Amino acid sequence: MTKEQISNYTRRISEANATQMITILYEMTLDYLRDAKKSLLERDYDTFERELTKAQNCISELMRSLNTKYGIANTFMQLYIFSKRHLVSAGIRRDVGFINDVINIFVKMRDCYRELEKLNQAASVITGAQQVFAGLTYSPGHLNEIVTDPYTNRGYRA
């Protein structure tokens, strides 16, 4: 994942509600899987294993975020377990097919959560985060972001 992607995810997380957080996790997982796939095809096995581990960590976070009050959580859990097993197999066998299977599952799940985002207008999960303003200022052709921090202590007092 590039520094620009990391910065973009960091900004989005600071502004996201609970549903958007799950969508972001799906997108991060997909980015890590695509990077792992690319590394495997280039025979860069160290990067492949690192990216695969990051994708598995994202799936673990999705597993922890399940609300077990609802019956569908069991279905999601089974999909996550299947995906993690497939990624373990991909790591052992170094087979892109396993990664492609997981990518196909996660693309569909991400798209479902994008639809749910339209229904959930809840406020951001993170309070006291810095606000980010973006616009074209004093740099023709470049997007400048300005971060303001109305709460210098972000809720913590020493």
PDB file of C-alpha atoms in Angstrom:
ATOM      1  CA  MET A   1       0.000   0.000   0.000  1.00  0.00           C
ATOM      2  CA  THR A   2       1.378   3.403  -0.932  1.00  0.00           C
ATOM      3  CA  LYS A   3       1.833   6.307   1.484  1.00  0.00           C
ATOM      4  CA  GLU A   4      -0.918   8.144  -0.375  1.00  0.00           C
ATOM      5  CA  GLN A   5      -3.338   5.250   0.170  1.00  0.00           C
ATOM      6  CA  ILE A   6      -2.420   5.079   3.855  1.00  0.00           C
ATOM      7  CA  SER A   7      -2.998   8.817   4.213  1.00  0.00           C
ATOM      8  CA  ASN A   8      -6.336   8.530   2.429  1.00  0.00           C
ATOM      9  CA  TYR A   9      -7.463   5.658   4.655  1.00  0.00           C
ATOM     10  CA  THR A  10      -6.360   7.549   7.774  1.00  0.00           C
ATOM     11  CA  ARG A  11      -8.424  10.576   6.753  1.00  0.00           C
ATOM     12  CA  ARG A  12     -11.459   8.449   5.891  1.00  0.00           C
ATOM     13  CA  ILE A  13     -11.259   6.530   9.176  1.00  0.00           C
ATOM     14  CA  SER A  14     -11.235   9.782  11.158  1.00  0.00           C
ATOM     15  CA  GLU A  15     -14.517  10.796   9.490  1.00  0.00           C
ATOM     16  CA  ALA A  16     -16.264   7.389   9.246  1.00  0.00           C
ATOM     17  CA  ASN A  17     -19.315   5.994  10.975  1.00  0.00           C
ATOM     18  CA  ALA A  18     -19.533   2.300  11.931  1.00  0.00           C
ATOM     19  CA  THR A  19     -20.757   1.116   8.514  1.00  0.00           C
ATOM     20  CA  GLN A  20     -18.119   3.124   6.678  1.00  0.00           C
ATOM     21  CA  MET A  21     -15.438   1.636   8.947  1.00  0.00           C
ATOM     22  CA  ILE A  22     -16.397  -1.860   7.777  1.00  0.00           C
ATOM     23  CA  THR A  23     -16.332  -0.726   4.142  1.00  0.00           C
ATOM     24  CA  ILE A  24     -12.869   0.736   4.695  1.00  0.00           C
ATOM     25  CA  LEU A  25     -11.688  -2.570   6.176  1.00  0.00           C
ATOM     26  CA  TYR A  26     -12.959  -4.401   3.091  1.00  0.00           C
ATOM     27  CA  GLU A  27     -11.151  -1.937   0.833  1.00  0.00           C
ATOM     28  CA  MET A  28      -7.926  -2.238   2.820  1.00  0.00           C
ATOM     29  CA  THR A  29      -8.157  -6.032   2.657  1.00  0.00           C
ATOM     30  CA  LEU A  30      -8.637  -5.872  -1.106  1.00  0.00           C
ATOM     31  CA  ASP A  31      -5.641  -3.541  -1.495  1.00  0.00           C
ATOM     32  CA  TYR A  32      -3.441  -5.889   0.535  1.00  0.00           C
ATOM     33  CA  LEU A  33      -4.667  -8.899  -1.457  1.00  0.00           C
ATOM     34  CA  ARG A  34      -3.966  -7.185  -4.773  1.00  0.00           C
ATOM     35  CA  ASP A  35      -0.500  -6.204  -3.554  1.00  0.00           C
ATOM     36  CA  ALA A  36       0.119  -9.792  -2.404  1.00  0.00           C
ATOM     37  CA  LYS A  37      -1.038 -11.140  -5.753  1.00  0.00           C
ATOM     38  CA  LYS A  38       1.233  -8.727  -7.621  1.00  0.00           C
ATOM     39  CA  SER A  39       4.189  -9.652  -5.408  1.00  0.00           C
ATOM     40  CA  LEU A  40       3.568 -13.362  -5.922  1.00  0.00           C
ATOM     41  CA  LEU A  41       3.477 -12.944  -9.687  1.00  0.00           C
ATOM     42  CA  GLU A  42       6.760 -10.992  -9.473  1.00  0.00           C
ATOM     43  CA  ARG A  43       8.219 -13.754  -7.242  1.00  0.00           C
ATOM     44  CA  ASP A  44       8.838 -11.262  -4.424  1.00  0.00           C
ATOM     45  CA  TYR A  45       7.972 -13.751  -1.691  1.00  0.00           C
ATOM     46  CA  ASP A  46       8.878 -11.553   1.298  1.00  0.00           C
ATOM     47  CA  THR A  47       6.472  -8.823   0.192  1.00  0.00           C
ATOM     48  CA  PHE A  48       3.896 -11.471  -0.706  1.00  0.00           C
ATOM     49  CA  GLU A  49       3.941 -12.922   2.806  1.00  0.00           C
ATOM     50  CA  ARG A  50       3.867  -9.480   4.442  1.00  0.00           C
ATOM     51  CA  GLU A  51       0.873  -8.313   2.379  1.00  0.00           C
ATOM     52  CA  LEU A  52      -0.925 -11.621   2.921  1.00  0.00           C
ATOM     53  CA  THR A  53      -0.444 -11.260   6.690  1.00  0.00           C
ATOM     54  CA  LYS A  54      -1.841  -7.715   6.588  1.00  0.00           C
ATOM     55  CA  ALA A  55      -4.904  -8.966   4.687  1.00  0.00           C
ATOM     56  CA  GLN A  56      -5.382 -11.713   7.276  1.00  0.00           C
ATOM     57  CA  ASN A  57      -5.128  -9.117  10.056  1.00  0.00           C
ATOM     58  CA  CYS A  58      -7.867  -7.068   8.385  1.00  0.00           C
ATOM     59  CA  ILE A  59     -10.067 -10.164   8.194  1.00  0.00           C
ATOM     60  CA  SER A  60      -9.403 -10.818  11.893  1.00  0.00           C
ATOM     61  CA  GLU A  61     -10.563  -7.280  12.647  1.00  0.00           C
ATOM     62  CA  LEU A  62     -13.720  -7.882  10.602  1.00  0.00           C
ATOM     63  CA  MET A  63     -14.319 -11.052  12.638  1.00  0.00           C
ATOM     64  CA  ARG A  64     -13.976  -9.093  15.896  1.00  0.00           C
ATOM     65  CA  SER A  65     -16.391  -6.430  14.664  1.00  0.00           C
ATOM     66  CA  LEU A  66     -19.286  -8.849  14.073  1.00  0.00           C
ATOM     67  CA  ASN A  67     -22.411  -8.175  16.109  1.00  0.00           C
ATOM     68  CA  THR A  68     -23.444 -11.673  17.154  1.00  0.00           C
ATOM     69  CA  LYS A  69     -26.932 -10.503  18.175  1.00  0.00           C
ATOM     70  CA  TYR A  70     -27.943 -10.945  14.546  1.00  0.00           C
ATOM     71  CA  GLY A  71     -28.175 -14.325  12.842  1.00  0.00           C
ATOM     72  CA  ILE A  72     -26.366 -13.185   9.723  1.00  0.00           C
ATOM     73  CA  ALA A  73     -23.216 -12.741  11.803  1.00  0.00           C
ATOM     74  CA  ASN A  74     -22.718 -16.520  11.678  1.00  0.00           C
ATOM     75  CA  THR A  75     -22.794 -16.446   7.874  1.00  0.00           C
ATOM     76  CA  PHE A  76     -20.261 -13.632   7.806  1.00  0.00           C
ATOM     77  CA  MET A  77     -18.073 -15.504  10.284  1.00  0.00           C
ATOM     78  CA  GLN A  78     -18.100 -18.580   8.049  1.00  0.00           C
ATOM     79  CA  LEU A  79     -17.085 -16.446   5.045  1.00  0.00           C
ATOM     80  CA  TYR A  80     -14.254 -14.891   7.038  1.00  0.00           C
ATOM     81  CA  ILE A  81     -13.030 -18.295   8.263  1.00  0.00           C
ATOM     82  CA  PHE A  82     -13.174 -19.651   4.710  1.00  0.00           C
ATOM     83  CA  SER A  83     -11.245 -16.609   3.464  1.00  0.00           C
ATOM     84  CA  LYS A  84      -8.548 -16.927   6.116  1.00  0.00           C
ATOM     85  CA  ARG A  85      -8.108 -20.627   5.353  1.00  0.00           C
ATOM     86  CA  HIS A  86      -7.842 -19.837   1.662  1.00  0.00           C
ATOM     87  CA  LEU A  87      -5.172 -17.231   2.369  1.00  0.00           C
ATOM     88  CA  VAL A  88      -3.219 -19.722   4.472  1.00  0.00           C
ATOM     89  CA  SER A  89      -3.385 -22.116   1.519  1.00  0.00           C
ATOM     90  CA  ALA A  90      -2.257 -19.318  -0.805  1.00  0.00           C
ATOM     91  CA  GLY A  91       0.745 -18.700   1.436  1.00  0.00           C
ATOM     92  CA  ILE A  92       1.707 -22.356   1.622  1.00  0.00           C
ATOM     93  CA  ARG A  93       1.128 -23.258  -2.017  1.00  0.00           C
ATOM     94  CA  ARG A  94       1.927 -19.830  -3.448  1.00  0.00           C
ATOM     95  CA  ASP A  95      -1.123 -20.100  -5.662  1.00  0.00           C
ATOM     96  CA  VAL A  96      -2.844 -16.976  -7.009  1.00  0.00           C
ATOM     97  CA  GLY A  97      -6.116 -18.872  -7.429  1.00  0.00           C
ATOM     98  CA  PHE A  98      -6.754 -18.856  -3.690  1.00  0.00           C
ATOM     99  CA  ILE A  99      -6.221 -15.095  -3.559  1.00  0.00           C
ATOM    100  CA  ASN A 100      -8.567 -14.557  -6.513  1.00  0.00           C
ATOM    101  CA  ASP A 101     -11.312 -16.520  -4.717  1.00  0.00           C
ATOM    102  CA  VAL A 102     -11.022 -14.296  -1.645  1.00  0.00           C
ATOM    103  CA  ILE A 103     -10.891 -11.134  -3.770  1.00  0.00           C
ATOM    104  CA  ASN A 104     -14.153 -12.161  -5.487  1.00  0.00           C
ATOM    105  CA  ILE A 105     -15.862 -12.685  -2.124  1.00  0.00           C
ATOM    106  CA  PHE A 106     -14.623  -9.418  -0.663  1.00  0.00           C
ATOM    107  CA  VAL A 107     -15.547  -7.326  -3.707  1.00  0.00           C
ATOM    108  CA  LYS A 108     -19.159  -8.479  -3.341  1.00  0.00           C
ATOM    109  CA  MET A 109     -19.190  -7.879   0.403  1.00  0.00           C
ATOM    110  CA  ARG A 110     -17.635  -4.427  -0.002  1.00  0.00           C
ATOM    111  CA  ASP A 111     -20.269  -3.518  -2.592  1.00  0.00           C
ATOM    112  CA  CYS A 112     -23.017  -4.605  -0.186  1.00  0.00           C
ATOM    113  CA  TYR A 113     -21.598  -2.390   2.542  1.00  0.00           C
ATOM    114  CA  ARG A 114     -21.360   0.542   0.133  1.00  0.00           C
ATOM    115  CA  GLU A 115     -25.121   0.195  -0.350  1.00  0.00           C
ATOM    116  CA  LEU A 116     -25.624   0.049   3.423  1.00  0.00           C
ATOM    117  CA  GLU A 117     -23.630   3.267   3.797  1.00  0.00           C
ATOM    118  CA  LYS A 118     -26.385   5.086   1.921  1.00  0.00           C
ATOM    119  CA  LEU A 119     -28.883   4.012   4.590  1.00  0.00           C
ATOM    120  CA  ASN A 120     -26.709   4.785   7.614  1.00  0.00           C
ATOM    121  CA  GLN A 121     -26.375   8.511   8.230  1.00  0.00           C
ATOM    122  CA  ALA A 122     -24.902   8.149  11.720  1.00  0.00           C
ATOM    123  CA  ALA A 123     -22.167  10.456  12.941  1.00  0.00           C
ATOM    124  CA  SER A 124     -18.487   9.631  12.953  1.00  0.00           C
ATOM    125  CA  VAL A 125     -17.307   6.996  15.403  1.00  0.00           C
ATOM    126  CA  ILE A 126     -14.234   9.043  16.292  1.00  0.00           C
ATOM    127  CA  THR A 127     -14.885  12.247  18.205  1.00  0.00           C
ATOM    128  CA  GLY A 128     -12.365  15.009  18.665  1.00  0.00           C
ATOM    129  CA  ALA A 129     -10.504  14.140  15.460  1.00  0.00           C
ATOM    130  CA  GLN A 130      -8.829  16.753  13.345  1.00  0.00           C
ATOM    131  CA  GLN A 131     -10.850  18.245  10.517  1.00  0.00           C
ATOM    132  CA  VAL A 132      -9.392  18.001   7.031  1.00  0.00           C
ATOM    133  CA  PHE A 133     -10.069  20.627   4.400  1.00  0.00           C
ATOM    134  CA  ALA A 134      -8.985  19.978   0.834  1.00  0.00           C
ATOM    135  CA  GLY A 135      -8.829  22.354  -2.079  1.00  0.00           C
ATOM    136  CA  LEU A 136      -6.722  23.941  -4.743  1.00  0.00           C
ATOM    137  CA  THR A 137      -4.799  26.708  -3.018  1.00  0.00           C
ATOM    138  CA  TYR A 138      -1.532  28.283  -4.085  1.00  0.00           C
ATOM    139  CA  SER A 139      -0.452  25.180  -5.992  1.00  0.00           C
ATOM    140  CA  PRO A 140      -1.868  25.068  -9.498  1.00  0.00           C
ATOM    141  CA  GLY A 141      -2.804  21.547 -10.424  1.00  0.00           C
ATOM    142  CA  HIS A 142      -2.136  20.080  -6.972  1.00  0.00           C
ATOM    143  CA  LEU A 143      -4.566  19.241  -4.212  1.00  0.00           C
ATOM    144  CA  ASN A 144      -3.553  20.697  -0.869  1.00  0.00           C
ATOM    145  CA  GLU A 145      -4.970  19.399   2.380  1.00  0.00           C
ATOM    146  CA  ILE A 146      -5.057  21.511   5.504  1.00  0.00           C
ATOM    147  CA  VAL A 147      -5.551  19.865   8.877  1.00  0.00           C
ATOM    148  CA  THR A 148      -7.026  21.895  11.702  1.00  0.00           C
ATOM    149  CA  ASP A 149      -7.178  20.784  15.280  1.00  0.00           C
ATOM    150  CA  PRO A 150      -9.841  22.635  17.265  1.00  0.00           C
ATOM    151  CA  TYR A 151      -9.048  20.410  20.231  1.00  0.00           C
ATOM    152  CA  THR A 152      -5.350  20.575  20.872  1.00  0.00           C
ATOM    153  CA  ASN A 153      -5.590  17.875  23.505  1.00  0.00           C
ATOM    154  CA  ARG A 154      -8.152  15.680  21.653  1.00  0.00           C
ATOM    155  CA  GLY A 155     -10.028  14.951  24.849  1.00  0.00           C
ATOM    156  CA  TYR A 156      -6.979  14.084  26.929  1.00  0.00           C
ATOM    157  CA  ARG A 157      -5.884  16.295  29.747  1.00  0.00           C
ATOM    158  CA  ALA A 158      -2.520  16.093  31.441  1.00  0.00           C
TER     159      ALA A 158
END
